[in-house]
PDB file of C-alpha atoms in Angstrom:
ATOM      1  CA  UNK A   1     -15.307  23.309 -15.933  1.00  0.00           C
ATOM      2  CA  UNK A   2     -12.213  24.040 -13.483  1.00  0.00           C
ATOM      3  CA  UNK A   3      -9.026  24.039 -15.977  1.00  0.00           C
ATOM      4  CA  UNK A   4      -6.623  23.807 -13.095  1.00  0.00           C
ATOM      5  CA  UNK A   5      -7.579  19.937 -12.310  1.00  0.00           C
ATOM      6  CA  UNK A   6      -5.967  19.725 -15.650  1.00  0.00           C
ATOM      7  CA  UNK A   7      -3.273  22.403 -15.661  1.00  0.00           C
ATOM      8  CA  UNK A   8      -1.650  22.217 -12.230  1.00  0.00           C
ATOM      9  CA  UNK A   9       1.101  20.018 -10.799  1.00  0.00           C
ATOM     10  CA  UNK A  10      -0.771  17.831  -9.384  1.00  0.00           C
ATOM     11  CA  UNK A  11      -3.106  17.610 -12.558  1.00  0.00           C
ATOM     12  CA  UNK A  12      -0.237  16.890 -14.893  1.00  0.00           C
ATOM     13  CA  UNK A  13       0.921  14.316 -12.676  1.00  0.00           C
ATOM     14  CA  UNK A  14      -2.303  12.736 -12.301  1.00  0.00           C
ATOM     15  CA  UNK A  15      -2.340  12.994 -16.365  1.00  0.00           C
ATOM     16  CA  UNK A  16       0.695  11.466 -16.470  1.00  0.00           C
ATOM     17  CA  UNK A  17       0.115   8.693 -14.347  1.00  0.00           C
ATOM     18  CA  UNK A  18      -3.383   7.704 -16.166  1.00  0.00           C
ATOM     19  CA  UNK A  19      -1.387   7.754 -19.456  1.00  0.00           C
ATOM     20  CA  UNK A  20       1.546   5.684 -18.307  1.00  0.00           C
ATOM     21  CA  UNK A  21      -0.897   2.795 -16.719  1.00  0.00           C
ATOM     22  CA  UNK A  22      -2.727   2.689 -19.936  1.00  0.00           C
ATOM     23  CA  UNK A  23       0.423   2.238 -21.830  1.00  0.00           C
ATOM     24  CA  UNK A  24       1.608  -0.523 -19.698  1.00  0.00           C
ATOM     25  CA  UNK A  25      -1.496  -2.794 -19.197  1.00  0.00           C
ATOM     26  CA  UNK A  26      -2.370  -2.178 -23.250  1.00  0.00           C
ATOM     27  CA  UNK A  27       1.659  -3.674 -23.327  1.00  0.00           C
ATOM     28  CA  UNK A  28       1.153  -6.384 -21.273  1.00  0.00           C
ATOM     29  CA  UNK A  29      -1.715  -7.393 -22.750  1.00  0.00           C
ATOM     30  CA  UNK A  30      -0.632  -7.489 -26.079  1.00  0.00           C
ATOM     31  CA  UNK A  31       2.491 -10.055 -25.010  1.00  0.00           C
ATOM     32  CA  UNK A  32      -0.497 -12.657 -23.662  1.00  0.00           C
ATOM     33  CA  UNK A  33       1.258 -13.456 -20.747  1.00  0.00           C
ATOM     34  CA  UNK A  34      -0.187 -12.383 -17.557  1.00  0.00           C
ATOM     35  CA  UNK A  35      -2.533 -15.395 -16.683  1.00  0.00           C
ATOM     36  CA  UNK A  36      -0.496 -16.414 -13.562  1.00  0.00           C
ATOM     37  CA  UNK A  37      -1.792 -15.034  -9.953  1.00  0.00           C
ATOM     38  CA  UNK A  38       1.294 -12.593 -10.095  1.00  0.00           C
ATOM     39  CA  UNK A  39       0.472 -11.383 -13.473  1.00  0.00           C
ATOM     40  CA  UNK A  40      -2.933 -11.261 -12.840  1.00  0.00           C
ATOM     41  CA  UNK A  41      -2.384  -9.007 -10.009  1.00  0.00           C
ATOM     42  CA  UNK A  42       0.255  -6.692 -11.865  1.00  0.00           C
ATOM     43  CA  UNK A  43      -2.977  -6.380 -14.407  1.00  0.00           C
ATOM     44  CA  UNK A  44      -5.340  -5.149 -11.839  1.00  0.00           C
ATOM     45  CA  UNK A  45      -3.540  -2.633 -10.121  1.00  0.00           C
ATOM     46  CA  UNK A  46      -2.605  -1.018 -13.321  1.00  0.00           C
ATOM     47  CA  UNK A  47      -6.494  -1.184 -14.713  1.00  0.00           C
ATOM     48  CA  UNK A  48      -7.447  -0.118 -11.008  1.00  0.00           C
ATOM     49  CA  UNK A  49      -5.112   3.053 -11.078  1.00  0.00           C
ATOM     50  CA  UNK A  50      -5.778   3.928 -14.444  1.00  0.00           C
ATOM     51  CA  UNK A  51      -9.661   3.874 -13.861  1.00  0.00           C
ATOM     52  CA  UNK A  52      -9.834   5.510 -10.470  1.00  0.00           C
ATOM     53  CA  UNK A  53      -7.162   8.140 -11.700  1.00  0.00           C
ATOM     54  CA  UNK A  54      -9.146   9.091 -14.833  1.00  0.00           C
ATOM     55  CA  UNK A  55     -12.323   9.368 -12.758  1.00  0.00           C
ATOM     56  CA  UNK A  56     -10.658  11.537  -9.948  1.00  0.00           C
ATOM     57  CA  UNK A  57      -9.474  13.845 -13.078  1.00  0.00           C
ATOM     58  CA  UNK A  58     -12.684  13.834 -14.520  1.00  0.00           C
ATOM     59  CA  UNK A  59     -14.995  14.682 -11.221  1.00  0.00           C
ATOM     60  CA  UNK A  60     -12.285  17.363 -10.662  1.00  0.00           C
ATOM     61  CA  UNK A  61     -12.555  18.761 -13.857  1.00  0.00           C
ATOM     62  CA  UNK A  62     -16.587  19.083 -14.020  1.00  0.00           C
ATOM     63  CA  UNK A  63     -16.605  19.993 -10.224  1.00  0.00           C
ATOM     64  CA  UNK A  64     -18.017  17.344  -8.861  1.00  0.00           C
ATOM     65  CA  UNK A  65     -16.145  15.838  -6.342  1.00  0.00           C
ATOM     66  CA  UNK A  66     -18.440  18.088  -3.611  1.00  0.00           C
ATOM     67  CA  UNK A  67     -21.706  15.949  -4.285  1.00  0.00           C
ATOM     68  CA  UNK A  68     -19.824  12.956  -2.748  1.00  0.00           C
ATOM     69  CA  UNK A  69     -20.073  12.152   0.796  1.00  0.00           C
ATOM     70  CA  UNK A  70     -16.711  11.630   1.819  1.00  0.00           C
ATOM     71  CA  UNK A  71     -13.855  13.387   2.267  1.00  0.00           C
ATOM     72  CA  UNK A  72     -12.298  14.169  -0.748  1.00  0.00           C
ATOM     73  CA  UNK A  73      -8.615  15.694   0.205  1.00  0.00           C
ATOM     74  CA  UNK A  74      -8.556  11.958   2.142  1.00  0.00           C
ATOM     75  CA  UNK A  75      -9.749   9.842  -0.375  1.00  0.00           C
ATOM     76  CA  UNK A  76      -7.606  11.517  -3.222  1.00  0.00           C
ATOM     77  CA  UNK A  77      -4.376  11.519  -0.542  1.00  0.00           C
ATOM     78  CA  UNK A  78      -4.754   7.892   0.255  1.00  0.00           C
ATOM     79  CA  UNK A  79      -5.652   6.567  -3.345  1.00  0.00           C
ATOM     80  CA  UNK A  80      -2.398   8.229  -4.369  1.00  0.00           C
ATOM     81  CA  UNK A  81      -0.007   6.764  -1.627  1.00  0.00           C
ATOM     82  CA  UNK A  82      -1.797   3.134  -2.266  1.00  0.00           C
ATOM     83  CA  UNK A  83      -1.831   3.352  -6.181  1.00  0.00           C
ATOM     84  CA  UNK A  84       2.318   4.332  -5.392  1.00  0.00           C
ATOM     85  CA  UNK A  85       2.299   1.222  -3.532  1.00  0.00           C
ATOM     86  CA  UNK A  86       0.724  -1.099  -5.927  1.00  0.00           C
ATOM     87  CA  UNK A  87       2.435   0.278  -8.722  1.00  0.00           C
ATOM     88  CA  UNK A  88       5.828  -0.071  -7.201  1.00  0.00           C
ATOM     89  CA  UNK A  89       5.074  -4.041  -6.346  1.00  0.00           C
ATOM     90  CA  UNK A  90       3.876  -4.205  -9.352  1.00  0.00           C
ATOM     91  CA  UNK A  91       7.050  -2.938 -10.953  1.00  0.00           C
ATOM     92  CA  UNK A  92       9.272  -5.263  -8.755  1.00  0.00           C
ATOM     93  CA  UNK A  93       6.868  -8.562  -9.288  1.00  0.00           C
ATOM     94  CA  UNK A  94       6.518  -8.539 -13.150  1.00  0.00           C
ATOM     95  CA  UNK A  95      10.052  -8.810 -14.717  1.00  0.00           C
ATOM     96  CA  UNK A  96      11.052 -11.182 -11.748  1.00  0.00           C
ATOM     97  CA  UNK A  97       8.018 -13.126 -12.903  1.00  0.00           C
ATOM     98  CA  UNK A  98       7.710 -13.058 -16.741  1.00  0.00           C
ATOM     99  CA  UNK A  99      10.838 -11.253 -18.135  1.00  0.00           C
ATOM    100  CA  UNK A 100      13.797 -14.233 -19.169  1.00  0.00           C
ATOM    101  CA  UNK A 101      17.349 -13.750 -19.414  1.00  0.00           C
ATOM    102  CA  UNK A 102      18.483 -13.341 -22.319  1.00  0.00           C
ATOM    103  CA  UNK A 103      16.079 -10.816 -23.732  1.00  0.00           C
ATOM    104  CA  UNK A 104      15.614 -11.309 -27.594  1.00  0.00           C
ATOM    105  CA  UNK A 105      12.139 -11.650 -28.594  1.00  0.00           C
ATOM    106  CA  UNK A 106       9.612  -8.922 -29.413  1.00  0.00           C
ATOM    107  CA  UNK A 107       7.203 -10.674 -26.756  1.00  0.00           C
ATOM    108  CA  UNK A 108      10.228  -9.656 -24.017  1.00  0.00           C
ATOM    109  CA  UNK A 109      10.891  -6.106 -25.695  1.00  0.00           C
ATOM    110  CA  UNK A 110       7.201  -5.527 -24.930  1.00  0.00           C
ATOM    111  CA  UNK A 111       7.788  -6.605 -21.434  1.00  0.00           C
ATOM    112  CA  UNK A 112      10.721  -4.926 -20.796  1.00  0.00           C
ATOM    113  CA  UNK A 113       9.146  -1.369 -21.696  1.00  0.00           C
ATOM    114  CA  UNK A 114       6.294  -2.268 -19.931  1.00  0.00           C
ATOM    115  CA  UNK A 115       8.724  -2.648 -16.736  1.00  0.00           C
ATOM    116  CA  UNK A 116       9.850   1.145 -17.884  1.00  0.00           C
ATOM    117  CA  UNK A 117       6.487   2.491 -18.003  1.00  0.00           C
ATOM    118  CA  UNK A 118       5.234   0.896 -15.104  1.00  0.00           C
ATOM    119  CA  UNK A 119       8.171   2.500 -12.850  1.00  0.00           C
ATOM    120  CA  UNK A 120       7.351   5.692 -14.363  1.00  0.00           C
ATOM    121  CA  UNK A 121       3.524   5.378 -13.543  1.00  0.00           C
ATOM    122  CA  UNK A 122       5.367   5.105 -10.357  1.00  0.00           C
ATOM    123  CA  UNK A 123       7.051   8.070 -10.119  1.00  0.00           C
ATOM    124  CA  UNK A 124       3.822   9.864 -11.157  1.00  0.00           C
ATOM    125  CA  UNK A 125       2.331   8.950  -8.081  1.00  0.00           C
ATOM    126  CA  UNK A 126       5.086   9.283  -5.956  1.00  0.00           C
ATOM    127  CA  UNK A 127       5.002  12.835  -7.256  1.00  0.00           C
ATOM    128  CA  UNK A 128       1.298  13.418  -6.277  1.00  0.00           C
ATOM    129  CA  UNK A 129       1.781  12.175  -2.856  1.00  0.00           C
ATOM    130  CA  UNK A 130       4.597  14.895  -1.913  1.00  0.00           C
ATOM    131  CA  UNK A 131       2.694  17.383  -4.037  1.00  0.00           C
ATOM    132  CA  UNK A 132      -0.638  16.574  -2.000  1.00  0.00           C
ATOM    133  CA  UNK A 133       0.976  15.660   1.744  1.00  0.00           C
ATOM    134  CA  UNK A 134       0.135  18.265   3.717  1.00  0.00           C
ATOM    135  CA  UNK A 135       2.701  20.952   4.992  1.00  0.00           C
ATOM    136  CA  UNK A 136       3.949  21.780   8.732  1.00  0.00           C
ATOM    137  CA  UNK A 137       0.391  23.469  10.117  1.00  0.00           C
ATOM    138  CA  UNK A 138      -1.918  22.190   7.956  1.00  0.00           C
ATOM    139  CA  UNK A 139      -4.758  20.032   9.490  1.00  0.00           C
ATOM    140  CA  UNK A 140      -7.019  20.308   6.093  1.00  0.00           C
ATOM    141  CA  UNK A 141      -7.301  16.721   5.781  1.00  0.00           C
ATOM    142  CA  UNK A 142      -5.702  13.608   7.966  1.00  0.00           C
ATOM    143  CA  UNK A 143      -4.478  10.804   5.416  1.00  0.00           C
ATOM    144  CA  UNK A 144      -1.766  13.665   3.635  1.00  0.00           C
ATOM    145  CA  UNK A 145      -0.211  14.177   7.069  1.00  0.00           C
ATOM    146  CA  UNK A 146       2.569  11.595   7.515  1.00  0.00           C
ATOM    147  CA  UNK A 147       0.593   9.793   9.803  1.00  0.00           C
ATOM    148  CA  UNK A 148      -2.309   9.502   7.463  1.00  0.00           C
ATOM    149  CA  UNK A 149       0.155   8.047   5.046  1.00  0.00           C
ATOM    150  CA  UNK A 150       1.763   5.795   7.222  1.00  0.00           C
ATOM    151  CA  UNK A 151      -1.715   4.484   7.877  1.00  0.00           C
ATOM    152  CA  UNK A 152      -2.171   3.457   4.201  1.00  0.00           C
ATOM    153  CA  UNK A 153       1.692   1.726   4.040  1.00  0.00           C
ATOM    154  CA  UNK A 154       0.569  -0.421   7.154  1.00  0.00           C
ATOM    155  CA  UNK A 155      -2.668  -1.639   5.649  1.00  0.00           C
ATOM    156  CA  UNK A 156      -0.652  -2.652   2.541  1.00  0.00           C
ATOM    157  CA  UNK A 157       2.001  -4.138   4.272  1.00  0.00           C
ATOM    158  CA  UNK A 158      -0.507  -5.604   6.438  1.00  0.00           C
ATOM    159  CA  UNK A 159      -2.102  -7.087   2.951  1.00  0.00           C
ATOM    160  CA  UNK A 160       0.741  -8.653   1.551  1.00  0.00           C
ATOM    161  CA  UNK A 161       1.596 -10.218   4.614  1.00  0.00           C
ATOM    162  CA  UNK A 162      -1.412 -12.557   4.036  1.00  0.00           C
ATOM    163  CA  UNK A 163      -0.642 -13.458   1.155  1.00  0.00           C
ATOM    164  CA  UNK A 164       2.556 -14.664   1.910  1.00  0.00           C
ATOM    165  CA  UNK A 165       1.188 -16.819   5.056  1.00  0.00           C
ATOM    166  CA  UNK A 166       1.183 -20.605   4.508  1.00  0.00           C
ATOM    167  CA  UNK A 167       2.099 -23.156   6.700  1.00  0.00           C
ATOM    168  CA  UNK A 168       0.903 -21.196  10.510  1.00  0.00           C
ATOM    169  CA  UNK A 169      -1.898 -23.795  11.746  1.00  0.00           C
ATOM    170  CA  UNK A 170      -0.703 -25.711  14.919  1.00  0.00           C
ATOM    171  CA  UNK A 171       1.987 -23.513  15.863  1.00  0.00           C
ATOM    172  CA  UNK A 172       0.459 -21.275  19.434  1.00  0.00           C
ATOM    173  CA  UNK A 173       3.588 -18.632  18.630  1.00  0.00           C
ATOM    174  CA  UNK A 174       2.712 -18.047  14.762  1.00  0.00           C
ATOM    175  CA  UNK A 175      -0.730 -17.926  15.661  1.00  0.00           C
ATOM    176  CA  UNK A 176      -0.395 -15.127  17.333  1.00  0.00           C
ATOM    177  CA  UNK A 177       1.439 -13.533  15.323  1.00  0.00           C
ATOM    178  CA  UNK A 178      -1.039 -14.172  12.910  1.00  0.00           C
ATOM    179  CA  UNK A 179      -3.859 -12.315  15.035  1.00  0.00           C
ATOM    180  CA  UNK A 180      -1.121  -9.591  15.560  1.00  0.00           C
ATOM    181  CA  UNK A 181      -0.892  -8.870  11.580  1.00  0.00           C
ATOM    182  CA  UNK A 182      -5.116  -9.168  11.765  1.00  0.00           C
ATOM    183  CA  UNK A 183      -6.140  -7.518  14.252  1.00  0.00           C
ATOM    184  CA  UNK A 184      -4.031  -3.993  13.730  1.00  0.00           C
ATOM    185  CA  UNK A 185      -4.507  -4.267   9.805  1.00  0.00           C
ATOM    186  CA  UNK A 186      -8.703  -4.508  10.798  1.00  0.00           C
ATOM    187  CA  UNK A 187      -8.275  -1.219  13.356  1.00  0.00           C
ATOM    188  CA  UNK A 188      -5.986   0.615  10.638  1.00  0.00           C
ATOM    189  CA  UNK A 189      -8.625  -0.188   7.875  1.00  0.00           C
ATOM    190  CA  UNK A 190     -11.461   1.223   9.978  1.00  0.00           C
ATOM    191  CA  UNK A 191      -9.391   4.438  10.762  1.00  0.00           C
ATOM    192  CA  UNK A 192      -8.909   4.739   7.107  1.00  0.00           C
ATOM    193  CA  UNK A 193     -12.759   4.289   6.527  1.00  0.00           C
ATOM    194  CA  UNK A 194     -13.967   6.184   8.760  1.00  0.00           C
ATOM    195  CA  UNK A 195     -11.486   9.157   7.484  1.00  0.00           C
ATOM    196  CA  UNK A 196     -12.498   8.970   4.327  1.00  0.00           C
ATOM    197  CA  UNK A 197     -16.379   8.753   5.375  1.00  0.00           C
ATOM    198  CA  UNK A 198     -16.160  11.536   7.615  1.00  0.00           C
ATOM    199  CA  UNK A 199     -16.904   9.495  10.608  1.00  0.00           C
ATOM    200  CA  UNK A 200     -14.461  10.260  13.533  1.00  0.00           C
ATOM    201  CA  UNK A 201     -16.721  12.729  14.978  1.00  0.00           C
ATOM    202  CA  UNK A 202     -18.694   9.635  16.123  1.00  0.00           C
ATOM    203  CA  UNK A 203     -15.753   8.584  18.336  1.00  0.00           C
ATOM    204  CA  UNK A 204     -16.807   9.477  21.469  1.00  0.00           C
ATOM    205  CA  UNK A 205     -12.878   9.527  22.593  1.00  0.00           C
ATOM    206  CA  UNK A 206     -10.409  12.592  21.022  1.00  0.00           C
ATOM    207  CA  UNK A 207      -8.840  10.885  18.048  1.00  0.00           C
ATOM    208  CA  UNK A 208      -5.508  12.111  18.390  1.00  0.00           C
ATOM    209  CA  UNK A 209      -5.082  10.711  21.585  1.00  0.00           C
ATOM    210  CA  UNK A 210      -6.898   7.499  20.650  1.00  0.00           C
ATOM    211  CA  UNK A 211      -4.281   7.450  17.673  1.00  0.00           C
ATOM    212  CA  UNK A 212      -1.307   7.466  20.018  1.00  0.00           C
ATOM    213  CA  UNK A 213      -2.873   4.803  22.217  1.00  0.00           C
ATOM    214  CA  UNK A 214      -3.600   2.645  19.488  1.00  0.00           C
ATOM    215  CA  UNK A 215      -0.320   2.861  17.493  1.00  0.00           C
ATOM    216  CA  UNK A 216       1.700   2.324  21.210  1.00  0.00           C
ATOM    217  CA  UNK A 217      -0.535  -0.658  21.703  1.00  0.00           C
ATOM    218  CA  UNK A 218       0.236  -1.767  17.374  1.00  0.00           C
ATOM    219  CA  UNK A 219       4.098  -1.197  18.327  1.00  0.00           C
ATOM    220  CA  UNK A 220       4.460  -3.767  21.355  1.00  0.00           C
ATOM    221  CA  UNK A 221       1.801  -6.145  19.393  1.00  0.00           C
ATOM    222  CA  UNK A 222       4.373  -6.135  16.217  1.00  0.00           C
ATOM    223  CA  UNK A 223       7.894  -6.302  18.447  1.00  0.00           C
ATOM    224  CA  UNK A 224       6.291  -9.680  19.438  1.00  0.00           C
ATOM    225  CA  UNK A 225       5.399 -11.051  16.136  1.00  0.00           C
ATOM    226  CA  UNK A 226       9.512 -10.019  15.139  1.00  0.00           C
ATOM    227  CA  UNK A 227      10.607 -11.820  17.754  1.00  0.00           C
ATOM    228  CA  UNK A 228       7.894 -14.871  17.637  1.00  0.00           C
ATOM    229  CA  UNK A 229       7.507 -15.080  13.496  1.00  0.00           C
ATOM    230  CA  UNK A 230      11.032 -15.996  13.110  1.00  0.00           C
ATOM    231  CA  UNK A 231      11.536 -18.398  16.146  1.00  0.00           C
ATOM    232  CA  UNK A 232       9.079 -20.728  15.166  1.00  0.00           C
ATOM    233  CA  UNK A 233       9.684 -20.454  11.224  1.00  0.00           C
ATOM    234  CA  UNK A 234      13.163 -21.307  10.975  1.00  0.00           C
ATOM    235  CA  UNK A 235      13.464 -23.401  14.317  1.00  0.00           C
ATOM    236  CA  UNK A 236      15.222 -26.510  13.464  1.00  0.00           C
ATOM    237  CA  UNK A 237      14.684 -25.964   9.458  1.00  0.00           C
ATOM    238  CA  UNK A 238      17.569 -24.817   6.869  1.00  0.00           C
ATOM    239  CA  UNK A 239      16.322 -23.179   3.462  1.00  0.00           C
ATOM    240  CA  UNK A 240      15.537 -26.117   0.968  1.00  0.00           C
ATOM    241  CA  UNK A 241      17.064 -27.036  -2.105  1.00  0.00           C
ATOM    242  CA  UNK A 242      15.819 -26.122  -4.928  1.00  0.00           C
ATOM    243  CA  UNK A 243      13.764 -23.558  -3.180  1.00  0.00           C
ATOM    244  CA  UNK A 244      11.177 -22.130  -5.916  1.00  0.00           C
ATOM    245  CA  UNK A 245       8.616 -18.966  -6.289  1.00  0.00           C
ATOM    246  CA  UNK A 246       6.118 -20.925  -3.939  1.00  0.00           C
ATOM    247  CA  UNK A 247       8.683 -22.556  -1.046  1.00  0.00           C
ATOM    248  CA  UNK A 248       6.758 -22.186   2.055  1.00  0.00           C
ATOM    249  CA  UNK A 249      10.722 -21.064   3.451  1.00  0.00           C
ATOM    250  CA  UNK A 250      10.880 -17.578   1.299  1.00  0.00           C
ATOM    251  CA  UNK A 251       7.210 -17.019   2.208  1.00  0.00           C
ATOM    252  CA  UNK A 252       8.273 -17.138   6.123  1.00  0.00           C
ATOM    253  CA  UNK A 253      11.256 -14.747   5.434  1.00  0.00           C
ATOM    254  CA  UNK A 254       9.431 -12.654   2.811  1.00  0.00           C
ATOM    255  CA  UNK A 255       6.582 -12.159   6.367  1.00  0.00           C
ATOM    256  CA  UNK A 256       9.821 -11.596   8.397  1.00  0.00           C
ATOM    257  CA  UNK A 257      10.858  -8.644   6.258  1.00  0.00           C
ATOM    258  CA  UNK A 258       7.522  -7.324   6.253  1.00  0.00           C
ATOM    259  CA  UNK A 259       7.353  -7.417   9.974  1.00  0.00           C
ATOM    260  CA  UNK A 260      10.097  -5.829  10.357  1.00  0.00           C
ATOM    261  CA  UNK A 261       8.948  -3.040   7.965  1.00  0.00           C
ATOM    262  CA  UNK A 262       5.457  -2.372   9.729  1.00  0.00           C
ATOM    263  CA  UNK A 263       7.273  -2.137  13.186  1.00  0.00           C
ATOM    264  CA  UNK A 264       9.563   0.306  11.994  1.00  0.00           C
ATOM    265  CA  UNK A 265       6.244   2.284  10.441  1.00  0.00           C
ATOM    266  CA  UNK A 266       3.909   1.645  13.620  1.00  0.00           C
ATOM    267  CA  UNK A 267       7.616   3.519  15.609  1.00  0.00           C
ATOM    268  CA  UNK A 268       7.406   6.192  12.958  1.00  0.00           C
ATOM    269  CA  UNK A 269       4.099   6.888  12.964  1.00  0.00           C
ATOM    270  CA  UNK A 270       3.877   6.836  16.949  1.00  0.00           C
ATOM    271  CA  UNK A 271       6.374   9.613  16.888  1.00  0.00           C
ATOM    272  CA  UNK A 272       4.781  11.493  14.656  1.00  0.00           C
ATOM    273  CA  UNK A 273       1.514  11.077  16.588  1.00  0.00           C
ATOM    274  CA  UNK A 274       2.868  11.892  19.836  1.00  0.00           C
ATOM    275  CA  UNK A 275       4.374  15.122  18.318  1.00  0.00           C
ATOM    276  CA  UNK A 276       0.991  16.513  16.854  1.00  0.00           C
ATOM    277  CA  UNK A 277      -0.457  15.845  20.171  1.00  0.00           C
ATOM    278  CA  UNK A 278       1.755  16.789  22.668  1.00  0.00           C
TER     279      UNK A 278
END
């Protein structure tokens, strides 16, 4: 049994983190309201990080973790930084959703800690991924450099991009841009995979070069979908009024942000590349 999975920072913040997910699903669920597609998503992230988390605590703990055939610094690095993502949507997308104004009723109270707990669950794993990323020199594992994390933000990003898409068919320019979002989240995905399976030495190309090719190529790919997405969204259309939760115009501009977001990653990360190669 190895104590320190238990005792050390990164243990107590993993601790905390399983702790604070429990306490807000086991909230939400006792206010009944969560049925929606939002709600239903807030629901499974925090199940998902609170069951993954308590696993990675528990293989850790018994000494496990070496019988598995992946990389384990990767898998435990990217879980984090995507379970910080989740959680932080998730914190964002329920009390838009479910909490009213004013707040009176037990049902809300319930909510509105649940909100709390969630951003704290957060903060947990916020404080695991800077614990975990690895320092200036350290080549242990990939996804805890900063381009290893930026690899996990674009695949989100990449995610919630689709499922803000609507209204696309028909139009050549958002079509594209369309295969842009596809294509680089499918690449980023397999670099992820393949990480975490311990695959790259397959790659009959040097990865770090390979990595700086492909992020170049993801960068010029993205600077046309910001200039394309846009141009045929709003051409000729003004925001509707009303304009609810599922207006087809905040989907386009809620994609437009998002764009904008990835490029600035993809720039990021290309530096970053360059720099450990060169």
């Amino acid at each position: 049994v190895n104590l320190r999975a238990l005792t050390s920072w990164v243990g107590i913040a993993r601790l905390c983190a399983v702790v604070l997910s429990c306490l807000t699903f086991s909230l939400v669920a006792s206010t009944g309201r969560f049925g929606a597609p939002y709600g239903t998503w807030c629901m499974f992230t925090w199940c998902l990080c609170f069951i993954v988390t308590l696993l990675v605590l528990l293989l850790e703990l018994l000494e496990l973790y070496p019988l598995l055939p992946l990389s384990w610094d990767d898998f435990t690095s990217a879980f984090s930084m995507l379970a910080a993502l989740m959680v932080f949507t998730s914190s964002v997308i329920f009390p838009a959703t479910f909490i009213s104004s004013p707040c009176s009723s037990s049902q809300c109270a319930r909510q509105a800690v649940a909100t709390t707990t969630s951003c704290l669950c957060f903060l947990a794993y916020a404080i695991e991924v800077s614990l975990t990323r690895a320092k200036p020199g350290d080549i242990s594992s990939f996804l805890s450099t900063v381009p290893g994390l930026l690899k996990v933000f674009e695949a989100y990003v990449a995610c919630l991009i689709f499922s803000l898409l609507d209204e696309y068919n028909g139009k050549p320019g958002l079509m594209w841009c369309v295969a842009v979002y596809s294509i680089c989240f499918i690449f980023t995905l397999l670099i992820i995979i393949f990480t975490i399976g311990r695959c790259l030495t397959y790659i009959p190309c040097p990865l770090e070069k390979m990595l700086v090719g492909y992020n170049f190529l993801a960068l010029l790919m993205y600077f046309t979908a910001i200039v394309l997405w846009p141009l045929y969204s709003f051409q000729g259309r003004s925001r509707p009024d009303p304009c609810g939760t599922n207006c087809p115009w905040n989907k386009h501009l809620g994609v437009t942000f998002l764009t904008i977001f990835n490029l600035i990653a993809y720039l990021v990360d290309l530096v970053y590349s360059t720099r450990m190669v060169f």
